[in-house]
Amino acid sequence: MATERRYMYYPKSLLSQSCLSFLLLITATLIDTALGIQRIVEHPTDQSVIVDNSVILHCKVADRVGTVQWTRNKFGLGNDRSLSAYPRYSVIGSQVNGEYNLWIQNASLLDDGVYECQISHTATQRGVRSNPAKVSVLLPPREPTIDSSPVITVTEGIDYNITCRSYDGKPAPNITWWINGQLQNKRSYEIVTTQSDGKREDIVGLMTIKPSKQDHGKEFECRAINPALTSYLKTTAKLHVLYKPQVTLSVSPPTEVTENTVMQFKCQADANPRVTSWKWYRNGNILSESSQLLEITSRQNYHGQTIKCEAINTVGKTTKSYKLNIEYSPRFVKEPLNVDADLGGRATLNCVVDGNPVPRVIWKKGSQEFPISKPTLTFSRALTEADFGTYVCVASSNLGSVERQVQLLKNGKPKVTGDLRQYAAEGDDAVIECESDSVPKPKEILWSRGSSKIATTGSSRFSTKESDLVKGRKSILTIKNIHAADYGDYNCTVINNYGMDSAIIKLIQKDAVPLAYVLAGVFGGLGVIVIIVVILIIYNRKKVKDEDSTADTNSTDSANKKNLENVRMEFRSTGSEYPGPQEPWRGDYLANHIRADAEYDQLGNIIPYQHTKDGRPPVNGYGGHYDYQDGNMYDVDRRSSDRLPTYDSKGIHPRSYDSGFEPDVYPKQYGRPPPSSEFTNDIYGPPPTVTTGRLSTNV
C-alpha cells in the first residue's frame, strides 16, 4: 500500500517564534542550574517493543529534592524503585547519578501507552514532569488467508476481487500481491479496522483482476508483514478460470472445391468446462446439432455462403466461420432476351452469366467474333440490315462453356401466319389458332366474323387465349359446342406500333368416322382374338401328345432292358460270357426298330406281310409279330455256342417288323451279323454317328 507523504511549510514568523522558545528554554535551564533547582536532565523518548520483549525508558534528574515516580497514561506506578505493584516493572540505574530508568519486561499490550517521569514538588521546589514518551507494543499478525483458497474459481472476462485477510496485528501488516513470483503493483488496496481493545488491527487486502483463459492455473500469493515480524507471512491460491470455448475449424479439402464434392468440416474447441453441445449453420440456417463433425456435398448455390460451427458450454458459446468457395462451370443467371430495334436505331444485347472462376464472355454472329469480353453487346452506331439476325453469347472458363442465342429483331408491321384452313366436328369445341410474326409484340389481336367483332368478355361460348412466340404472338379462339352456323370465315387482325395485318381463317366441318369403319374395326379385332385362341388350343394339344409319346417310349425302354437281362442270364447258364458290345445295340435297336405291341402278343403267331417292290418290308411301321413267351426275340439255339440271332439276306430278322425308317446304325457296330451287299456304303453311305435319341413308333 502506497504511503502518502506530506511536507509542511511554515511561515517565517512561526520559525522565529520556535527559535525564541528554544532560547528561552536554554536560558531557564542555565538559571535553574545556577540556582540549584531540581530538574530532569534526560527525558524518556518514544519506544517500540515487540510483545514478550523488554524495553527501557530513560529518565535522569539533577538537584532532586522531591520524589521521583513514573506514570502510565497519567496513572502513577509507585514511588519505590521496585514498583512492587507491577512485577514486570522496575526502576533501574544509579540513584546517586540521578538515574531513574523504567524497565518493562515481557511487554504485553497492557504496557502500551504514554509514560512520564515526574519529580514531586516540595515546599521550596516546584514539581517537574518529563516529556511524555509513548511505548508501542508490537504484535505480529496471524497467518494471512485468501478467500476461497486453495482454488479460486473465476469466470473469464468478469471482474473479480481476490481477497487476503490478516487479523490481530499491531500495527496492521502491510500486504503485497505476487503472481507466479512476480510482484503486482496494480489494482490493489487495503482496508484496516481497529478491534474493540483499540490496539489490535485487522487488514483486508484486495486485488481486482479481469481473468482470461491465460490466467488459468496461475498462482496468486499474498504476503503480510509488520514491524513485529522479521520475515513475511504468506499464503497462496490457484486460479481456476472458467472460459467459453476457443474454437478452431478445419476443412477437407481446403481448396479447389468444385460442385458435388464431399466436404468435411471438423470443429474443435478448448473450453473449461468442456463443450456440452455443438451446432452447425449454413448461412444462418441450422444444419446439425449432433457432433463436432459436418459433411456436406458442395452445390453451386453454396458459393459465397458461410458454414459456421458453434460450441457451447456453461460459460457461453463461441462460433467459427468458413466462407465457401465453390468452383462451378459457367451458367446463365437468366435466359437472354431477344431485342427489337428500329432500322437506323441503337440496340444493346445482354447476356448475364455466372461462374467461379468468373467466366470469359464473347459474342459471335455466324463466323464473326466481336472483339469484346463482357456480357453486353452495344451497337453505338446506327443499325443496318446486316446487323439484324441471330447472335450467340458464349461464356467459358476452365470448367466448361455455355452459349445462348439472342435475336436482334427489326421492328416492323405484323404479318399473320399459320394455317388458314382449320377443322372441327359438330358438337365439339373448336380451337382456331392465329399466329403472327410481329416485332415488337402486338398491342392487340382482334377476332371478328363478318363485320362484327367477336365479344369474348362474359361469353359462355367464346374465349381467347394468347401466348408469345419468338417473333410474335399466337391467339387461340375457342368456341364451345359448335354447330352448323359456326362454320365459315373468321377474321384475325394483328396490330402493333408499326401497323396491322389481318387474315381470313376458314373453319371447316370435320367428317365423323363412318359406322361401317367402326363395325369393321370391331369385328376385325374379334377375329384376331379368335385366331389367337385357336392357336393356343392347338399348341396345348400337341404339347400333351408329345408328353404322352415320351412316356410310352420310356416304358418300352424299360421292357427292353428286362429282355436284355434275360438274354444275359441265358448266356451265363451255359457257362459262356455274354458279348458285351451287343448290349447297347440291343437296347437301342429294340427301342427304335422293334414294335412289340400288346395287341400282337395276343395273336400267338406270326402275321405275315408283303415286301415292297424293292424287297423291303412295308413302311407303315407294322409287320409280322411273334409271341415271344420267354422274352427272347432272337432265334437262338440254346444248344449252340454261337448264340447269335438269325437274319435274312438283307440283315432283317424274319420275326421283326420295319419301323419305316432307315436303320440309324449298322449292326456290325453292335455285334450283329453284317448285312448283305445290298446294304453297303454305296447304297446307304458310311455309318451314321450313334446317338442316344429314341424314335417313337407309337401312333
XYZ file of C-alpha atoms in Angstrom:
699
model
C 0.000 0.000 0.000
C 1.420 3.305 -1.034
C 2.190 5.677 1.823
C 1.271 9.286 1.415
C 3.952 11.701 2.469
C 3.083 15.264 3.434
C 5.518 18.138 3.603
C 4.737 21.061 5.962
C 5.733 24.588 5.061
C 5.939 27.085 7.953
C 5.837 30.861 7.609
C 8.892 32.858 8.702
C 7.079 34.325 11.711
C 6.391 30.827 13.092
C 10.011 29.797 12.652
C 11.123 32.893 14.568
C 8.811 32.005 17.449
C 10.242 28.485 17.688
C 13.749 29.755 17.814
C 12.762 32.170 20.548
C 11.167 29.395 22.635
C 14.304 27.261 22.340
C 16.448 30.163 23.528
C 14.158 30.777 26.467
C 14.386 27.077 27.472
C 18.151 27.157 27.373
C 18.152 30.287 29.410
C 15.791 28.810 32.011
C 17.898 25.681 32.285
C 21.021 27.740 32.880
C 19.241 29.753 35.503
C 17.897 26.595 37.218
C 21.320 25.112 37.247
C 22.813 28.254 38.668
C 20.146 28.459 41.318
C 20.165 24.659 42.162
C 16.554 23.960 41.184
C 15.528 20.263 40.731
C 15.111 19.296 37.163
C 15.113 16.409 34.609
C 18.197 16.401 32.534
C 17.391 13.289 30.378
C 13.848 12.826 29.187
C 12.373 9.489 28.052
C 11.647 9.009 24.339
C 9.089 7.015 22.368
C 9.882 3.334 22.263
C 8.569 0.301 20.404
C 8.795 -3.175 21.771
C 7.726 -6.495 20.381
C 5.393 -8.343 22.623
C 7.170 -10.527 25.221
C 10.339 -8.458 24.874
C 11.739 -5.763 27.261
C 12.084 -2.021 26.895
C 13.798 0.718 28.990
C 12.554 4.304 29.311
C 15.353 6.627 30.403
C 14.942 9.386 32.993
C 17.794 11.294 34.659
C 17.293 14.060 37.226
C 19.547 16.647 38.904
C 19.306 18.607 42.117
C 16.371 16.421 43.074
C 14.534 17.475 46.220
C 11.172 15.795 45.692
C 10.255 12.173 44.985
C 10.640 10.563 41.511
C 7.890 8.374 40.065
C 6.654 7.080 36.678
C 3.170 7.377 35.351
C 1.477 5.343 32.621
C -1.360 7.015 30.893
C -1.289 9.603 33.739
C -1.619 6.922 36.401
C 1.231 6.681 38.924
C 3.094 3.430 39.127
C 4.618 3.965 42.630
C 7.480 5.746 44.395
C 9.721 2.800 45.231
C 12.221 1.637 42.708
C 10.966 -1.974 42.773
C 7.430 -0.999 41.785
C 6.105 -3.982 43.659
C 2.589 -3.457 42.339
C 3.889 -4.206 38.861
C 6.079 -7.276 38.913
C 7.302 -6.751 35.349
C 8.201 -3.103 36.026
C 11.217 -1.746 37.952
C 13.303 1.427 38.171
C 16.918 0.854 37.397
C 20.095 2.944 37.237
C 22.326 4.754 39.707
C 20.285 6.770 42.079
C 23.413 8.702 43.069
C 23.757 9.779 39.493
C 20.077 10.628 39.364
C 19.139 7.707 37.046
C 15.529 6.607 37.299
C 15.132 4.424 34.227
C 11.882 2.401 33.848
C 12.476 -1.237 32.789
C 9.491 -3.077 31.377
C 9.930 -6.822 30.959
C 7.858 -9.298 28.946
C 5.928 -6.477 27.341
C 2.286 -7.032 26.604
C -0.490 -4.983 25.141
C -1.201 -3.708 28.673
C 2.098 -1.880 28.588
C 1.101 0.006 25.508
C 0.626 3.685 26.493
C 2.141 7.085 27.302
C 4.734 7.271 30.082
C 6.128 10.250 32.072
C 8.912 10.617 34.609
C 7.914 13.065 37.378
C 9.587 14.791 40.402
C 7.141 15.796 43.065
C 7.107 19.355 44.340
C 8.317 20.398 47.802
C 7.911 23.446 49.910
C 10.841 25.031 48.229
C 10.766 23.327 44.820
C 8.103 23.044 42.168
C 7.208 19.677 40.657
C 8.818 18.615 37.372
C 7.433 16.362 34.552
C 9.383 14.848 31.735
C 8.360 14.892 28.161
C 5.754 12.197 27.502
C 7.106 9.013 25.908
C 4.904 6.583 24.038
C 5.547 2.886 24.345
C 4.180 0.931 21.429
C 3.916 -2.789 21.937
C 4.185 -4.535 18.579
C 2.088 -7.648 17.916
C 2.683 -9.954 14.875
C -0.469 -10.634 12.834
C -1.946 -14.059 12.296
C -1.152 -16.043 9.181
C -2.880 -14.418 6.195
C -5.628 -16.261 4.349
C -7.079 -15.902 0.852
C -10.798 -16.268 0.465
C -11.884 -19.444 -1.422
C -8.361 -20.860 -1.368
C -6.697 -23.129 -2.292
C -8.534 -22.877 -5.634
C -10.337 -19.735 -6.676
C -12.879 -20.294 -9.406
C -13.492 -17.281 -11.597
C -15.134 -16.639 -14.949
C -13.295 -15.222 -17.912
C -13.961 -11.563 -18.573
C -15.757 -10.838 -15.285
C -14.003 -8.599 -12.713
C -13.139 -10.427 -9.529
C -11.623 -9.259 -6.208
C -9.102 -11.684 -4.764
C -9.220 -11.103 -1.005
C -6.427 -11.657 1.523
C -7.113 -11.245 5.240
C -4.803 -10.871 8.237
C -6.002 -10.346 11.838
C -4.703 -9.236 15.259
C -1.661 -7.337 14.153
C -0.287 -4.276 15.867
C 0.060 -2.405 13.809
C -1.857 -3.882 10.864
C 0.541 -5.556 8.446
C 1.366 -4.348 5.005
C 0.045 -6.682 2.240
C 1.652 -7.280 -1.135
C 0.485 -9.438 -4.070
C 2.545 -11.764 -6.225
C 1.514 -13.758 -9.319
C 3.753 -16.652 -10.299
C 6.552 -15.000 -8.293
C 6.130 -11.539 -9.850
C 5.258 -8.558 -7.617
C 1.997 -6.863 -8.606
C 1.573 -3.140 -8.034
C -1.692 -2.521 -9.793
C -5.314 -2.586 -8.793
C -4.782 -3.429 -5.126
C -5.915 -1.674 -1.982
C -6.330 -2.325 1.744
C -8.957 -1.876 4.417
C -7.756 -1.598 8.067
C -10.080 -1.878 11.046
C -9.202 -1.494 14.764
C -10.525 -4.018 17.205
C -12.529 -3.144 20.286
C -9.428 -3.030 22.502
C -8.249 -0.071 20.480
C -4.885 -1.675 19.892
C -5.052 -4.698 17.573
C -5.848 -4.155 13.940
C -7.232 -6.304 11.132
C -6.472 -5.775 7.491
C -8.142 -6.898 4.268
C -6.102 -6.692 1.083
C -7.921 -6.739 -2.257
C -6.606 -7.204 -5.765
C -9.020 -6.749 -8.642
C -8.469 -8.859 -11.740
C -10.253 -9.423 -15.050
C -9.392 -13.070 -15.612
C -8.718 -14.534 -19.009
C -8.037 -18.013 -20.332
C -4.303 -17.265 -19.980
C -4.725 -16.779 -16.196
C -5.986 -20.332 -15.749
C -3.720 -22.205 -13.331
C -1.730 -19.178 -12.189
C -0.622 -18.993 -8.543
C -1.617 -15.911 -6.565
C 0.387 -15.186 -3.408
C -0.483 -12.831 -0.548
C 2.378 -11.657 1.700
C 1.849 -9.868 5.062
C 4.493 -8.147 7.212
C 4.564 -5.588 10.085
C 7.322 -4.293 12.425
C 6.795 -7.208 14.785
C 7.956 -9.623 12.070
C 11.424 -10.234 10.769
C 10.095 -12.053 7.651
C 6.799 -12.004 5.810
C 3.934 -14.394 6.246
C 2.357 -15.725 3.054
C -0.463 -17.778 1.625
C -1.226 -18.902 -1.933
C -4.176 -19.915 -4.102
C -4.538 -21.322 -7.616
C -6.753 -19.584 -10.114
C -9.284 -21.789 -11.896
C -10.669 -19.839 -14.835
C -13.904 -20.875 -16.462
C -13.897 -19.787 -20.081
C -16.097 -20.283 -23.081
C -14.880 -22.470 -25.939
C -11.941 -21.354 -28.035
C -12.863 -22.821 -31.435
C -10.779 -23.950 -34.396
C -12.367 -25.102 -37.665
C -10.683 -27.354 -40.225
C -11.965 -28.154 -43.718
C -11.192 -31.007 -46.101
C -10.492 -30.462 -48.932
C -9.320 -26.951 -48.054
C -9.126 -25.508 -51.589
C -10.235 -26.044 -55.182
C -13.648 -27.374 -54.317
C -15.913 -27.992 -57.293
C -19.578 -28.855 -57.448
C -20.703 -32.198 -55.982
C -17.557 -32.534 -53.870
C -17.976 -34.097 -50.442
C -16.671 -31.591 -47.898
C -15.859 -32.475 -44.297
C -15.749 -29.894 -41.529
C -14.294 -30.563 -38.098
C -14.817 -28.218 -35.188
C -12.531 -28.440 -32.156
C -12.592 -26.338 -29.006
C -10.560 -25.651 -25.898
C -13.096 -24.975 -23.166
C -13.474 -25.003 -19.372
C -15.753 -26.697 -18.573
C -15.975 -28.988 -21.603
C -18.259 -28.319 -24.545
C -21.790 -29.540 -23.901
C -23.236 -29.138 -27.390
C -22.285 -28.357 -30.980
C -24.296 -26.614 -33.672
C -23.687 -26.162 -37.381
C -25.176 -23.429 -39.554
C -25.156 -22.639 -43.253
C -25.963 -19.002 -43.891
C -27.672 -18.790 -40.526
C -29.828 -21.873 -41.057
C -29.153 -24.693 -38.651
C -27.866 -27.912 -40.229
C -26.951 -30.173 -37.333
C -26.831 -30.362 -33.551
C -25.281 -33.796 -33.139
C -21.488 -33.709 -33.225
C -18.392 -31.713 -33.965
C -18.246 -33.163 -37.495
C -20.217 -31.995 -40.521
C -20.281 -33.431 -44.026
C -21.948 -31.728 -46.980
C -21.924 -32.094 -50.739
C -20.980 -28.836 -52.399
C -23.543 -27.119 -54.576
C -23.242 -24.155 -56.895
C -25.669 -22.100 -54.832
C -23.472 -22.650 -51.746
C -20.749 -20.421 -53.221
C -20.150 -17.399 -51.019
C -22.235 -18.815 -48.201
C -20.871 -19.319 -44.696
C -20.523 -22.530 -42.721
C -20.473 -21.747 -39.019
C -19.612 -24.011 -36.100
C -20.906 -23.094 -32.660
C -19.509 -24.660 -29.483
C -21.442 -24.197 -26.236
C -20.594 -24.752 -22.577
C -21.956 -23.404 -19.288
C -19.904 -20.209 -19.598
C -21.046 -19.243 -23.076
C -20.737 -20.014 -26.750
C -18.203 -19.283 -29.442
C -18.504 -19.549 -33.202
C -16.055 -20.066 -36.018
C -16.975 -19.421 -39.628
C -15.747 -20.579 -43.022
C -16.746 -18.929 -46.280
C -17.400 -21.443 -49.039
C -15.564 -21.026 -52.325
C -17.243 -23.447 -54.734
C -15.923 -23.596 -58.262
C -18.595 -24.223 -60.890
C -18.913 -24.037 -64.630
C -20.471 -21.017 -66.360
C -24.250 -20.732 -66.407
C -26.809 -18.130 -67.303
C -28.313 -16.231 -64.423
C -31.409 -15.758 -66.580
C -32.167 -16.598 -70.151
C -31.092 -13.846 -72.544
C -33.981 -11.926 -74.089
C -34.398 -11.071 -77.716
C -34.116 -7.375 -78.513
C -36.132 -5.444 -81.082
C -34.865 -2.249 -82.618
C -35.557 0.148 -85.470
C -33.536 0.216 -88.601
C -31.046 3.059 -88.052
C -31.567 2.950 -84.306
C -29.454 1.708 -81.393
C -29.525 -1.599 -79.502
C -27.859 -3.469 -76.657
C -27.822 -7.229 -76.240
C -27.476 -8.584 -72.694
C -26.105 -11.920 -71.552
C -25.947 -12.258 -67.757
C -23.737 -15.199 -66.749
C -22.297 -16.537 -63.544
C -19.439 -18.879 -62.743
C -16.490 -19.439 -60.469
C -13.910 -18.622 -61.649
C -15.518 -15.672 -63.432
C -16.200 -16.793 -66.998
C -14.973 -15.031 -70.120
C -17.810 -13.836 -72.358
C -17.607 -13.393 -76.119
C -20.206 -12.565 -78.776
C -20.467 -14.175 -82.198
C -22.661 -13.859 -85.258
C -22.098 -16.667 -87.669
C -18.354 -16.924 -88.127
C -17.797 -13.347 -86.960
C -16.478 -12.839 -83.427
C -16.803 -9.439 -81.775
C -13.686 -8.070 -80.040
C -15.292 -7.581 -76.642
C -15.261 -9.703 -73.492
C -18.213 -8.547 -71.479
C -21.812 -9.629 -71.062
C -23.261 -6.718 -73.065
C -23.009 -6.071 -76.776
C -23.848 -2.456 -77.558
C -24.370 -1.047 -81.049
C -23.329 2.569 -80.710
C -23.813 3.305 -84.417
C -26.984 3.238 -86.479
C -28.244 -0.270 -87.141
C -28.217 -1.576 -90.697
C -29.989 -4.535 -92.259
C -26.836 -6.594 -91.814
C -26.912 -6.063 -88.045
C -30.199 -7.869 -87.553
C -30.158 -11.605 -87.025
C -29.013 -14.253 -84.571
C -26.150 -13.611 -82.148
C -24.515 -16.168 -79.859
C -23.309 -15.355 -76.356
C -20.538 -17.760 -75.275
C -19.370 -17.925 -71.636
C -16.359 -20.119 -70.861
C -13.894 -20.974 -68.122
C -11.535 -23.834 -67.342
C -14.567 -25.789 -66.113
C -16.574 -25.626 -69.330
C -18.644 -23.331 -71.508
C -22.264 -22.483 -72.285
C -23.873 -20.495 -75.049
C -27.245 -18.989 -75.914
C -28.750 -17.423 -78.981
C -30.071 -13.874 -78.845
C -32.156 -12.407 -81.651
C -31.750 -8.808 -82.744
C -35.124 -8.254 -84.397
C -36.141 -5.431 -86.710
C -39.299 -3.547 -85.842
C -41.992 -3.509 -88.475
C -45.588 -4.232 -89.407
C -47.014 -7.572 -88.192
C -47.830 -10.459 -90.512
C -50.421 -13.152 -89.890
C -49.036 -16.645 -90.457
C -50.210 -20.178 -89.848
C -52.894 -22.460 -91.296
C -55.825 -20.626 -92.885
C -57.991 -23.777 -93.020
C -58.836 -25.366 -89.693
C -61.288 -28.136 -88.775
C -63.716 -29.102 -86.040
C -66.511 -31.658 -85.696
C -70.025 -30.549 -84.925
C -70.732 -30.758 -81.220
C -67.047 -30.480 -80.293
C -65.155 -27.425 -79.059
C -63.459 -25.641 -81.959
C -59.935 -24.280 -81.481
C -58.925 -21.678 -84.093
C -55.282 -20.541 -83.959
C -53.941 -17.277 -85.357
C -50.155 -16.952 -85.378
C -48.313 -13.759 -86.207
C -44.802 -12.504 -86.833
C -44.669 -9.182 -85.031
C -41.727 -7.101 -83.861
C -42.482 -5.503 -81.473
C -45.102 -7.699 -79.847
C -48.670 -6.968 -80.897
C -50.624 -4.478 -78.908
C -53.845 -6.241 -79.767
C -55.195 -9.255 -81.659
C -58.849 -8.949 -82.700
C -61.271 -11.627 -83.830
C -64.304 -10.835 -85.951
C -66.839 -12.537 -88.157
C -68.235 -10.592 -90.988
C -68.490 -7.045 -89.822
C -68.979 -7.928 -86.158
C -66.285 -8.204 -83.558
C -66.431 -11.398 -81.542
C -67.019 -10.433 -77.935
C -65.423 -12.878 -75.534
C -65.897 -10.966 -72.289
C -68.786 -12.513 -70.409
C -69.449 -15.048 -73.171
C -70.176 -18.657 -72.291
C -69.199 -19.974 -75.750
C -66.344 -17.765 -76.996
C -62.977 -17.272 -75.251
C -59.480 -16.255 -76.335
C -56.012 -17.059 -75.013
C -52.700 -15.564 -76.129
C -49.111 -16.812 -75.864
C -45.841 -15.242 -77.027
C -43.765 -16.640 -79.841
C -40.108 -15.897 -80.567
C -41.064 -13.313 -83.169
C -44.649 -12.544 -82.386
C -47.710 -13.874 -80.643
C -50.366 -16.544 -81.060
C -54.045 -16.055 -80.288
C -56.412 -19.001 -79.833
C -60.170 -18.556 -80.275
C -62.173 -21.337 -78.598
C -65.828 -21.961 -79.495
C -67.677 -24.395 -77.280
C -70.168 -26.940 -78.680
C -70.096 -25.710 -82.227
C -72.999 -26.232 -84.589
C -73.561 -25.767 -88.289
C -73.939 -21.996 -88.090
C -70.459 -21.651 -86.572
C -68.649 -22.915 -89.646
C -67.274 -20.327 -92.012
C -64.834 -17.416 -92.149
C -63.185 -15.798 -89.132
C -61.067 -12.661 -89.368
C -57.886 -12.373 -87.275
C -56.380 -8.884 -87.097
C -52.966 -8.224 -85.527
C -51.963 -4.670 -84.539
C -48.609 -3.320 -83.311
C -46.984 0.117 -83.161
C -45.880 -0.133 -86.786
C -49.099 -1.215 -88.439
C -51.543 -4.085 -88.753
C -52.291 -7.212 -90.749
C -55.315 -9.481 -90.995
C -56.236 -12.837 -92.488
C -59.370 -14.910 -93.043
C -59.265 -18.297 -91.341
C -61.899 -20.768 -92.552
C -63.434 -23.155 -90.050
C -64.446 -26.342 -91.853
C -66.617 -29.174 -90.569
C -64.682 -32.350 -89.861
C -66.483 -35.538 -91.041
C -67.347 -38.115 -88.414
C -65.942 -41.628 -88.726
C -68.398 -43.818 -90.807
C -70.277 -46.532 -88.917
C -69.019 -49.154 -91.363
C -65.444 -48.343 -90.391
C -66.308 -48.694 -86.743
C -68.014 -52.068 -87.240
C -65.154 -53.327 -89.383
C -62.694 -52.432 -86.699
C -64.749 -54.188 -84.004
C -65.218 -57.426 -85.978
C -61.621 -57.383 -87.161
C -60.458 -57.194 -83.585
C -62.733 -60.076 -82.576
C -61.352 -62.194 -85.464
C -57.815 -61.652 -84.324
C -58.735 -62.715 -80.800
C -60.393 -65.947 -82.092
C -57.320 -66.831 -84.173
C -55.043 -66.383 -81.172
C -57.306 -68.646 -79.055
C -57.314 -71.423 -81.700
C -53.544 -71.324 -82.000
C -53.188 -71.669 -78.240
C -55.575 -74.682 -78.150
C -53.682 -76.493 -80.938
C -50.379 -75.798 -79.294
C -51.547 -77.162 -75.952
C -52.949 -80.374 -77.526
C -49.708 -81.086 -79.381
C -47.756 -80.493 -76.255
C -49.886 -83.040 -74.341
C -49.439 -85.675 -77.150
C -45.668 -85.211 -77.131
C -45.556 -85.727 -73.430
C -47.610 -88.973 -73.721
C -45.337 -90.288 -76.526
C -42.276 -89.682 -74.462
C -43.848 -91.587 -71.587
C -44.591 -94.638 -73.848
C -41.044 -94.647 -75.143
C -39.687 -94.678 -71.649
C -41.964 -97.654 -70.849
C -40.664 -99.542 -73.921
C -37.083 -98.848 -72.885
C -37.799 -100.409 -69.522
C -39.225 -103.602 -71.124
C -36.269 -103.904 -73.483
C -33.841 -103.669 -70.641
C -35.653 -106.535 -68.956
C -35.354 -108.677 -72.141
C -31.650 -107.955 -72.360
C -31.207 -109.045 -68.778
C -32.956 -112.355 -69.617
C -30.623 -112.923 -72.586
C -27.632 -112.241 -70.370
C -28.863 -114.825 -67.888
C -29.277 -117.424 -70.668
C -25.696 -116.934 -71.739
C -24.463 -117.332 -68.210
C -26.478 -120.584 -67.690
C -24.414 -122.275 -70.435
C -21.139 -121.124 -68.914
C -20.440 -118.672 -71.725
C -19.703 -114.982 -71.402
C -22.239 -112.625 -72.868
C -20.615 -110.475 -75.648
C -20.753 -107.036 -74.152
C -20.718 -104.956 -77.379
C -24.176 -106.387 -78.216
C -25.844 -104.807 -75.231
C -26.062 -101.187 -76.325
C -27.221 -102.225 -79.814
C -29.906 -104.456 -78.431
C -31.289 -101.765 -76.181
C -31.260 -99.027 -78.848
C -32.301 -101.326 -81.644
C -35.257 -102.648 -79.734
C -36.311 -99.135 -78.788
C -36.004 -97.739 -82.312
C -36.917 -100.621 -84.628
C -38.893 -103.312 -82.817
C -42.578 -102.785 -82.120
C -43.905 -105.316 -79.654
C -47.396 -104.025 -79.099
C -49.576 -105.773 -76.557
C -52.262 -106.270 -79.199
C -49.983 -108.607 -81.133
C -48.930 -110.554 -78.065
C -52.453 -111.983 -78.013
C -52.180 -113.443 -81.535
C -49.551 -116.021 -80.556
C -48.235 -116.412 -84.081
C -46.519 -114.512 -86.845
C -48.657 -112.296 -89.011
C -47.201 -112.425 -92.493
C -46.646 -109.291 -94.504
C -45.727 -108.449 -98.033
C -42.460 -106.838 -99.123
C -42.433 -103.755 -101.306
C -41.241 -103.803 -104.891
C -37.633 -103.284 -103.799
C -37.934 -106.260 -101.470
C -38.173 -104.226 -98.287
C -40.818 -104.525 -95.626
C -43.796 -102.158 -95.745
C -43.204 -98.743 -94.269
C -46.366 -98.491 -92.237
C -44.432 -99.431 -89.101
C -46.138 -102.809 -88.705
C -45.000 -106.289 -89.693
C -45.123 -109.879 -88.675
C -45.365 -110.452 -84.980
C -44.331 -113.431 -82.962
C -45.323 -114.254 -79.472
C -42.096 -114.354 -77.503
C -43.268 -116.003 -74.358
C -39.813 -116.258 -72.879
C -38.942 -112.649 -73.609
C -36.286 -113.674 -76.176
C -36.655 -112.060 -79.547
C -33.720 -113.863 -81.047
C -33.741 -117.131 -82.978
C -31.287 -118.740 -80.668
C -30.378 -122.351 -80.495
C -29.770 -122.842 -76.817
C -27.615 -125.805 -77.628
C -25.364 -123.801 -79.882
C -22.456 -121.750 -78.691
C -22.958 -119.087 -81.376
C -25.913 -117.525 -79.596
C -26.461 -115.028 -82.399
C -29.772 -114.105 -83.967
C -30.686 -115.284 -87.467
C -31.115 -112.627 -90.195
C -32.178 -112.775 -93.797
C -30.006 -111.745 -96.736
C -30.942 -108.115 -96.168
C -29.976 -108.127 -92.499
C -33.580 -108.211 -91.290
C -34.827 -110.632 -88.695
C -37.622 -112.656 -90.118
C -39.721 -112.195 -86.968
C -39.339 -108.457 -86.754
C -41.066 -105.568 -88.471
C -39.752 -102.407 -90.014
C -40.442 -99.059 -88.407
C -40.489 -97.259 -91.692
C -37.179 -95.567 -91.030
C -33.760 -96.347 -92.258
C -31.560 -98.073 -89.661
C -29.598 -95.455 -87.750
C -26.675 -97.774 -87.043
C -25.047 -100.736 -88.648
C -25.476 -103.993 -86.722
C -21.783 -104.638 -87.052
C -21.226 -101.843 -84.665
C -23.094 -103.804 -82.005
C -22.005 -107.379 -82.802
C -24.835 -108.019 -85.308
C -24.026 -110.075 -88.482
C -23.193 -107.761 -91.366
C -25.924 -107.027 -93.886
C -25.880 -108.263 -97.482
C -24.059 -106.421 -100.185
C -27.246 -104.532 -100.951
C -26.689 -102.567 -97.739
C -23.203 -101.364 -98.462
C -21.796 -97.898 -98.290
C -22.608 -97.480 -101.961
C -26.275 -97.551 -101.111
C -26.518 -96.060 -97.669
C -23.221 -94.284 -97.279
C -20.961 -94.503 -94.280
C -22.411 -95.460 -90.922
C -24.003 -92.551 -89.139
C -22.887 -91.347 -85.730
C -24.516 -93.202 -82.887
C -26.945 -91.092 -80.911
C -28.859 -91.721 -77.746
C -32.137 -90.351 -79.107
C -35.245 -92.510 -79.371
C -37.773 -92.554 -82.228
C -41.243 -93.283 -81.007
C -43.250 -95.736 -83.103
C -46.429 -95.412 -81.109
C -49.279 -93.878 -83.050
